[in-house]
JSON list of C-alpha atoms in Angstrom, two decimals:
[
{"chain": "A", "resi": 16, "resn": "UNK", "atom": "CA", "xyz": [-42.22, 35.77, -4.65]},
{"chain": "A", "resi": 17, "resn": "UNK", "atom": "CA", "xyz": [-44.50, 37.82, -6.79]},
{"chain": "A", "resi": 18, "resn": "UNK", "atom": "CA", "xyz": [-42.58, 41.28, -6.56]},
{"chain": "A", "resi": 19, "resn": "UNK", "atom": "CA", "xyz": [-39.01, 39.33, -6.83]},
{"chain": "A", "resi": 20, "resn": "UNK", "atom": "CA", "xyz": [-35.98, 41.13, -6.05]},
{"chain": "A", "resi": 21, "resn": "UNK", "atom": "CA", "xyz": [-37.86, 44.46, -5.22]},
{"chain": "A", "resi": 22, "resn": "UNK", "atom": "CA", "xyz": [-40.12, 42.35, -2.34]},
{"chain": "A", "resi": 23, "resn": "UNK", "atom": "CA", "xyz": [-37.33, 41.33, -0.57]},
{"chain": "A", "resi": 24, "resn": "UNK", "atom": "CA", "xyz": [-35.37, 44.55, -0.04]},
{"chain": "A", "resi": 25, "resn": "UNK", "atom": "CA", "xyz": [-38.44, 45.86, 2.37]},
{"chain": "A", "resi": 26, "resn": "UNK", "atom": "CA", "xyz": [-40.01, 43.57, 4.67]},
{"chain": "A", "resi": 27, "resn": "UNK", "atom": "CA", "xyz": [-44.10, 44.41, 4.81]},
{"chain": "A", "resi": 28, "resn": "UNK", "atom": "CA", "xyz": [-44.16, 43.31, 8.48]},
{"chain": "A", "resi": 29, "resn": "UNK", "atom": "CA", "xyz": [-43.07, 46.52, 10.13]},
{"chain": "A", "resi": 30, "resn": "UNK", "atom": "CA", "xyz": [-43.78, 50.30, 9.63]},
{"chain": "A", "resi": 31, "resn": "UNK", "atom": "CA", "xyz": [-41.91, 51.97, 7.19]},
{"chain": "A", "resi": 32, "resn": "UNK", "atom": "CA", "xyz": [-39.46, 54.34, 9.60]},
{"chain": "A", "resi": 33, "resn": "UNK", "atom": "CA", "xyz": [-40.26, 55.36, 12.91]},
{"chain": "A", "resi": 34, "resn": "UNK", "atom": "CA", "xyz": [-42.69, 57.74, 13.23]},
{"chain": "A", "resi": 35, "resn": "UNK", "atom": "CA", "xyz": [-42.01, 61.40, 13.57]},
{"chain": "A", "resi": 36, "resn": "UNK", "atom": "CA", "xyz": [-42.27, 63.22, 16.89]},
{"chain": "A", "resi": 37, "resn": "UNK", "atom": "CA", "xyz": [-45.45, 65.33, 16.73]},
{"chain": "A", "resi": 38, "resn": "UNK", "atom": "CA", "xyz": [-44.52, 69.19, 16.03]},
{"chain": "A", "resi": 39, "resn": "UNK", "atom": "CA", "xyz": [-46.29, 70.18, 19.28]},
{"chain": "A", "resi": 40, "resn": "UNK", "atom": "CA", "xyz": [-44.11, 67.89, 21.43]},
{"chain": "A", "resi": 41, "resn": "UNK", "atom": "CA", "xyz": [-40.95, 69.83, 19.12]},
{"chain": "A", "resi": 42, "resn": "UNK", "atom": "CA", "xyz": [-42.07, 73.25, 20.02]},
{"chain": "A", "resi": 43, "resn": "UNK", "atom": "CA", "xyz": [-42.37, 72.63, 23.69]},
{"chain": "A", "resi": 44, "resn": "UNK", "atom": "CA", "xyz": [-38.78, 70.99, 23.95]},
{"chain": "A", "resi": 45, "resn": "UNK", "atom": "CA", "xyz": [-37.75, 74.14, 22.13]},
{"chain": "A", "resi": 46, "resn": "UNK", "atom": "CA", "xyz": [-39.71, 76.94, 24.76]},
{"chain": "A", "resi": 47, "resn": "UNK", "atom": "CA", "xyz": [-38.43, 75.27, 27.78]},
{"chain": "A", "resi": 48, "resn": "UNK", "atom": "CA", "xyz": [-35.19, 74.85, 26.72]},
{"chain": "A", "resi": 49, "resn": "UNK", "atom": "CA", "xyz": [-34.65, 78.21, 26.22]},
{"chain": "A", "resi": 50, "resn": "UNK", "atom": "CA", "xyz": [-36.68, 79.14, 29.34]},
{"chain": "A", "resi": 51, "resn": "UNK", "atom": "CA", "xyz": [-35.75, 78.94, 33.00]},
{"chain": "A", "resi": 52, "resn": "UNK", "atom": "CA", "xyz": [-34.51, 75.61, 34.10]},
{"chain": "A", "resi": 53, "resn": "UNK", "atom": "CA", "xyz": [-36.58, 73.54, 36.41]},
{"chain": "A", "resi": 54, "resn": "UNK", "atom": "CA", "xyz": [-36.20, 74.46, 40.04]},
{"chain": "A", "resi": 55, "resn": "UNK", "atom": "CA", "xyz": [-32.84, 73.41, 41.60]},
{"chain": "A", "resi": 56, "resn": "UNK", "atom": "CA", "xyz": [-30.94, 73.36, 38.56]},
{"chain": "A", "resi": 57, "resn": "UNK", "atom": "CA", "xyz": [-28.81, 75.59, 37.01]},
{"chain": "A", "resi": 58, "resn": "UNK", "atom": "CA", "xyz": [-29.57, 74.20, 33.45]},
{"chain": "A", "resi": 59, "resn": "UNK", "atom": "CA", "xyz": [-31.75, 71.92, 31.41]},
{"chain": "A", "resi": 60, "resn": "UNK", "atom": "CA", "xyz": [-30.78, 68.36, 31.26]},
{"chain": "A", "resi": 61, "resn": "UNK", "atom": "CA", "xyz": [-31.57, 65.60, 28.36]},
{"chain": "A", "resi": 62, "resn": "UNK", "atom": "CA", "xyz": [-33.30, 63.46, 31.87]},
{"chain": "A", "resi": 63, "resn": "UNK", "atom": "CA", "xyz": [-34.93, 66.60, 33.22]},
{"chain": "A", "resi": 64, "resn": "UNK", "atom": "CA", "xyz": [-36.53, 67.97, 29.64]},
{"chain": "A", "resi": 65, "resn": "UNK", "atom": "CA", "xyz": [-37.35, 64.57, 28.51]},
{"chain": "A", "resi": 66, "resn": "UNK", "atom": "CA", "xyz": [-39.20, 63.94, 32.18]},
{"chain": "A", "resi": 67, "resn": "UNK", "atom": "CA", "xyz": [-41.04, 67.51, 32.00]},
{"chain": "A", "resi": 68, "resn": "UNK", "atom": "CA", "xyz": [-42.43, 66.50, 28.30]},
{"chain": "A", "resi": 69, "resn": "UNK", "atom": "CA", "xyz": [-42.69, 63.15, 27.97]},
{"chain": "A", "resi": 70, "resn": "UNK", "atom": "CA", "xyz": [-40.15, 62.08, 25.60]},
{"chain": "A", "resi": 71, "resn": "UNK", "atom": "CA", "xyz": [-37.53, 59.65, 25.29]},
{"chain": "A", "resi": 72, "resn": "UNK", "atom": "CA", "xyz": [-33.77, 61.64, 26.16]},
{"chain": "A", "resi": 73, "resn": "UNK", "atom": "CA", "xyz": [-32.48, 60.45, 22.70]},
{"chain": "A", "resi": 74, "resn": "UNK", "atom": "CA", "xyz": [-35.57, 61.92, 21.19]},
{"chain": "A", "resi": 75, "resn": "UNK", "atom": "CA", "xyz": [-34.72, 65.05, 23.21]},
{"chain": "A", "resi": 76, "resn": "UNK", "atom": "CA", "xyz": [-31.23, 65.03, 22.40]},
{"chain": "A", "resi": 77, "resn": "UNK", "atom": "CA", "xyz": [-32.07, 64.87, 18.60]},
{"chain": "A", "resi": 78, "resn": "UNK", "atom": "CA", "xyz": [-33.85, 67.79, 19.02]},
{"chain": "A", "resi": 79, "resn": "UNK", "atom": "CA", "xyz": [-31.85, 69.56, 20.38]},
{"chain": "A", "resi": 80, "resn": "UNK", "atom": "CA", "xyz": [-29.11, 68.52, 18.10]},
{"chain": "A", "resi": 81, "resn": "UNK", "atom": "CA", "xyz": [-31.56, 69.51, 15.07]},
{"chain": "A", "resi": 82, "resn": "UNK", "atom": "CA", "xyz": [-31.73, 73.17, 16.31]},
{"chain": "A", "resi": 83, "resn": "UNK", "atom": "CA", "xyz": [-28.19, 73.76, 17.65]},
{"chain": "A", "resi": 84, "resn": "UNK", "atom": "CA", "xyz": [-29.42, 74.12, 20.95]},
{"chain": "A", "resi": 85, "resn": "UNK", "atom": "CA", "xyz": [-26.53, 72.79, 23.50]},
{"chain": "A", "resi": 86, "resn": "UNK", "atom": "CA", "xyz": [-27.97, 74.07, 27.49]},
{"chain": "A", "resi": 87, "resn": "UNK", "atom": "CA", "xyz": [-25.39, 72.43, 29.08]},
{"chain": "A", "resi": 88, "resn": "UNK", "atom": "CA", "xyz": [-22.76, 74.97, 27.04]},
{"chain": "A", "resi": 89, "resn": "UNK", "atom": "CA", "xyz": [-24.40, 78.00, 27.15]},
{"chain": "A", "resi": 90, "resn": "UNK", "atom": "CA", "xyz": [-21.13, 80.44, 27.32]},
{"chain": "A", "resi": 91, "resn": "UNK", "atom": "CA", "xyz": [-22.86, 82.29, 30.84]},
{"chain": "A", "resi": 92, "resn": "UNK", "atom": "CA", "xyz": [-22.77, 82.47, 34.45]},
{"chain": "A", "resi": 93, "resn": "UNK", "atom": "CA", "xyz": [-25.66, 80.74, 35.90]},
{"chain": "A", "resi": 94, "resn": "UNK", "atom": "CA", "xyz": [-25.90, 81.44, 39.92]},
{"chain": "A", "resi": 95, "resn": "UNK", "atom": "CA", "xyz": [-25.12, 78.59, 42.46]},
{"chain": "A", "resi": 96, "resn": "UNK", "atom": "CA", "xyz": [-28.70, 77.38, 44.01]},
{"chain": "A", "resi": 97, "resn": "UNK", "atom": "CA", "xyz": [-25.96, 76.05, 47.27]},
{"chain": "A", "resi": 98, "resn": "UNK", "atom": "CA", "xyz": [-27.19, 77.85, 50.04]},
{"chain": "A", "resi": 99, "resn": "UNK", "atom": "CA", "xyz": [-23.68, 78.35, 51.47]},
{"chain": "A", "resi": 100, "resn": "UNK", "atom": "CA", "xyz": [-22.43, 79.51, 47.48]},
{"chain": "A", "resi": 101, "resn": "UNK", "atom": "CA", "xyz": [-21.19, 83.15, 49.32]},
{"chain": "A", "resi": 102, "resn": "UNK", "atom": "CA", "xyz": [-19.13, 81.40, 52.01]},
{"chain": "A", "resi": 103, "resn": "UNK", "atom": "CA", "xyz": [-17.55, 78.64, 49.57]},
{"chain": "A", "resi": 104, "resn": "UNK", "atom": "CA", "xyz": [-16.68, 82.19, 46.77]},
{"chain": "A", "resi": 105, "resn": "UNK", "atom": "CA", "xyz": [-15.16, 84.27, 50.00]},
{"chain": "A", "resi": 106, "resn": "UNK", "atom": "CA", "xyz": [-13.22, 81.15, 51.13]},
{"chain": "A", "resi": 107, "resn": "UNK", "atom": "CA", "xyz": [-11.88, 80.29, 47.49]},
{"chain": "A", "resi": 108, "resn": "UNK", "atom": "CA", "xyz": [-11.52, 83.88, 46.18]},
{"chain": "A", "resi": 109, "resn": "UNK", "atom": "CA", "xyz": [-9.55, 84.34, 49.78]},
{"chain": "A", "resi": 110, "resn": "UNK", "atom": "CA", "xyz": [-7.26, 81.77, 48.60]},
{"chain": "A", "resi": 111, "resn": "UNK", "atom": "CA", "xyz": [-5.84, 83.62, 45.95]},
{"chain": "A", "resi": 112, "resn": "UNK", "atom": "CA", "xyz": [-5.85, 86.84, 47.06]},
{"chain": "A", "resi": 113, "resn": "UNK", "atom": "CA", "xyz": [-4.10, 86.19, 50.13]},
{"chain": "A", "resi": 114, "resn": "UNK", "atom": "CA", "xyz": [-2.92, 82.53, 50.31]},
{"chain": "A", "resi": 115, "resn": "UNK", "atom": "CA", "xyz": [-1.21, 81.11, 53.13]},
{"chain": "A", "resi": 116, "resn": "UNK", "atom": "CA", "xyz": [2.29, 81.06, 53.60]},
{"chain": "A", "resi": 117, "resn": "UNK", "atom": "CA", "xyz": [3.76, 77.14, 52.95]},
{"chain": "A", "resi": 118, "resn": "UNK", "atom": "CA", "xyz": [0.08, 76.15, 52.10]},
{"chain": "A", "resi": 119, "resn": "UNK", "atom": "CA", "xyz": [-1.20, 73.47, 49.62]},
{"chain": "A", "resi": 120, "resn": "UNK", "atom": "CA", "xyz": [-4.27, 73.97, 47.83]},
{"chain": "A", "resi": 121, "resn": "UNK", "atom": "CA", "xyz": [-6.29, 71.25, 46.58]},
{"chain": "A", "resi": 122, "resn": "UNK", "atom": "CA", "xyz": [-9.01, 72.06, 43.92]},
{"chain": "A", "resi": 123, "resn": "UNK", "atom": "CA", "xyz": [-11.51, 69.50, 43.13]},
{"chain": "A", "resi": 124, "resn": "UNK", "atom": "CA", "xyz": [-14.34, 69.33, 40.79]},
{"chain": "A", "resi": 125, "resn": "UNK", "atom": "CA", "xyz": [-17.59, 68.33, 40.97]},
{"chain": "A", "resi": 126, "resn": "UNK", "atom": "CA", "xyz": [-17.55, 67.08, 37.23]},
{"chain": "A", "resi": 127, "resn": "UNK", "atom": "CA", "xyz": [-16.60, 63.51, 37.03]},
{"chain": "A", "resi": 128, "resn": "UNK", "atom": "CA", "xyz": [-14.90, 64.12, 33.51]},
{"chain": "A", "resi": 129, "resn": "UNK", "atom": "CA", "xyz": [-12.62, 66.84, 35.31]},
{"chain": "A", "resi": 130, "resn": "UNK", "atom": "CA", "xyz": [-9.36, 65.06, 36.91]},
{"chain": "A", "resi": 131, "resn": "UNK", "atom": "CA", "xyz": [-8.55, 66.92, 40.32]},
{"chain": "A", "resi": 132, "resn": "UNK", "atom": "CA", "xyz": [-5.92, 69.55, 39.86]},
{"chain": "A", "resi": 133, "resn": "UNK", "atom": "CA", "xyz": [-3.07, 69.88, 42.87]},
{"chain": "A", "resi": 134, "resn": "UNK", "atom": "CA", "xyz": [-1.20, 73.36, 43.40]},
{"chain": "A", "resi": 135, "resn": "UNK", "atom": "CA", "xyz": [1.84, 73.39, 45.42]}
]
């Protein structure tokens, strides 16, 4: 009641913000990221960088956000770590090459957000 109007548009009770993420914590995100990925992955996940530093995946993802940093979008080819990868490339790349006569191919992602696409 003493401040008025001005001591009710803040409430005392709680912290003023939430506190930044220490600089050190930053600079880490921002060297692995832009490292090698973690073994058995092909790139850097918000689940996977915020497990190998300690931080919250939204707190990742606003760092990365921050510095324009996108890993799952980097524009390059990144190897298969499936150990029958060659097999699966012959056996597509064989496909249309030299496709069957009266044959249908079905091609599937793995990516849920990709519907499967039919070729007759």
């Amino acid at each position: 009641m003493s401040e008025g109007v001005a001591g009710l548009l803040r409430e005392k009770t709680r912290p003023p913000g939430i506190p930044k993420t220490a600089e050190a914590k930053v600079t880490e995100v921002l060297r692995l990221t832009q490292g090698p990925p973690p073994p058995d992955a092909t790139h850097w996940t918000l689940r996977a960088m915020a497990k190998a530093v300690g931080l919250a995946a939204s707190t990742v993802c606003d760092i990365w956000k921050a510095h324009g940093l996108a890993p799952h979008r980097w524009r390059q080819f990144k190897l298969s770590n499936d150990p029958a990868f060659v097999d699966k490339l012959r056996d597509v790349v064989g496909l249309y090459v030299a496709p069957p006569a009266h044959a249908v191919v079905l091609s599937v992602d793995e990516k849920e957000s990709v519907r499967p696409s039919v070729y007759l």
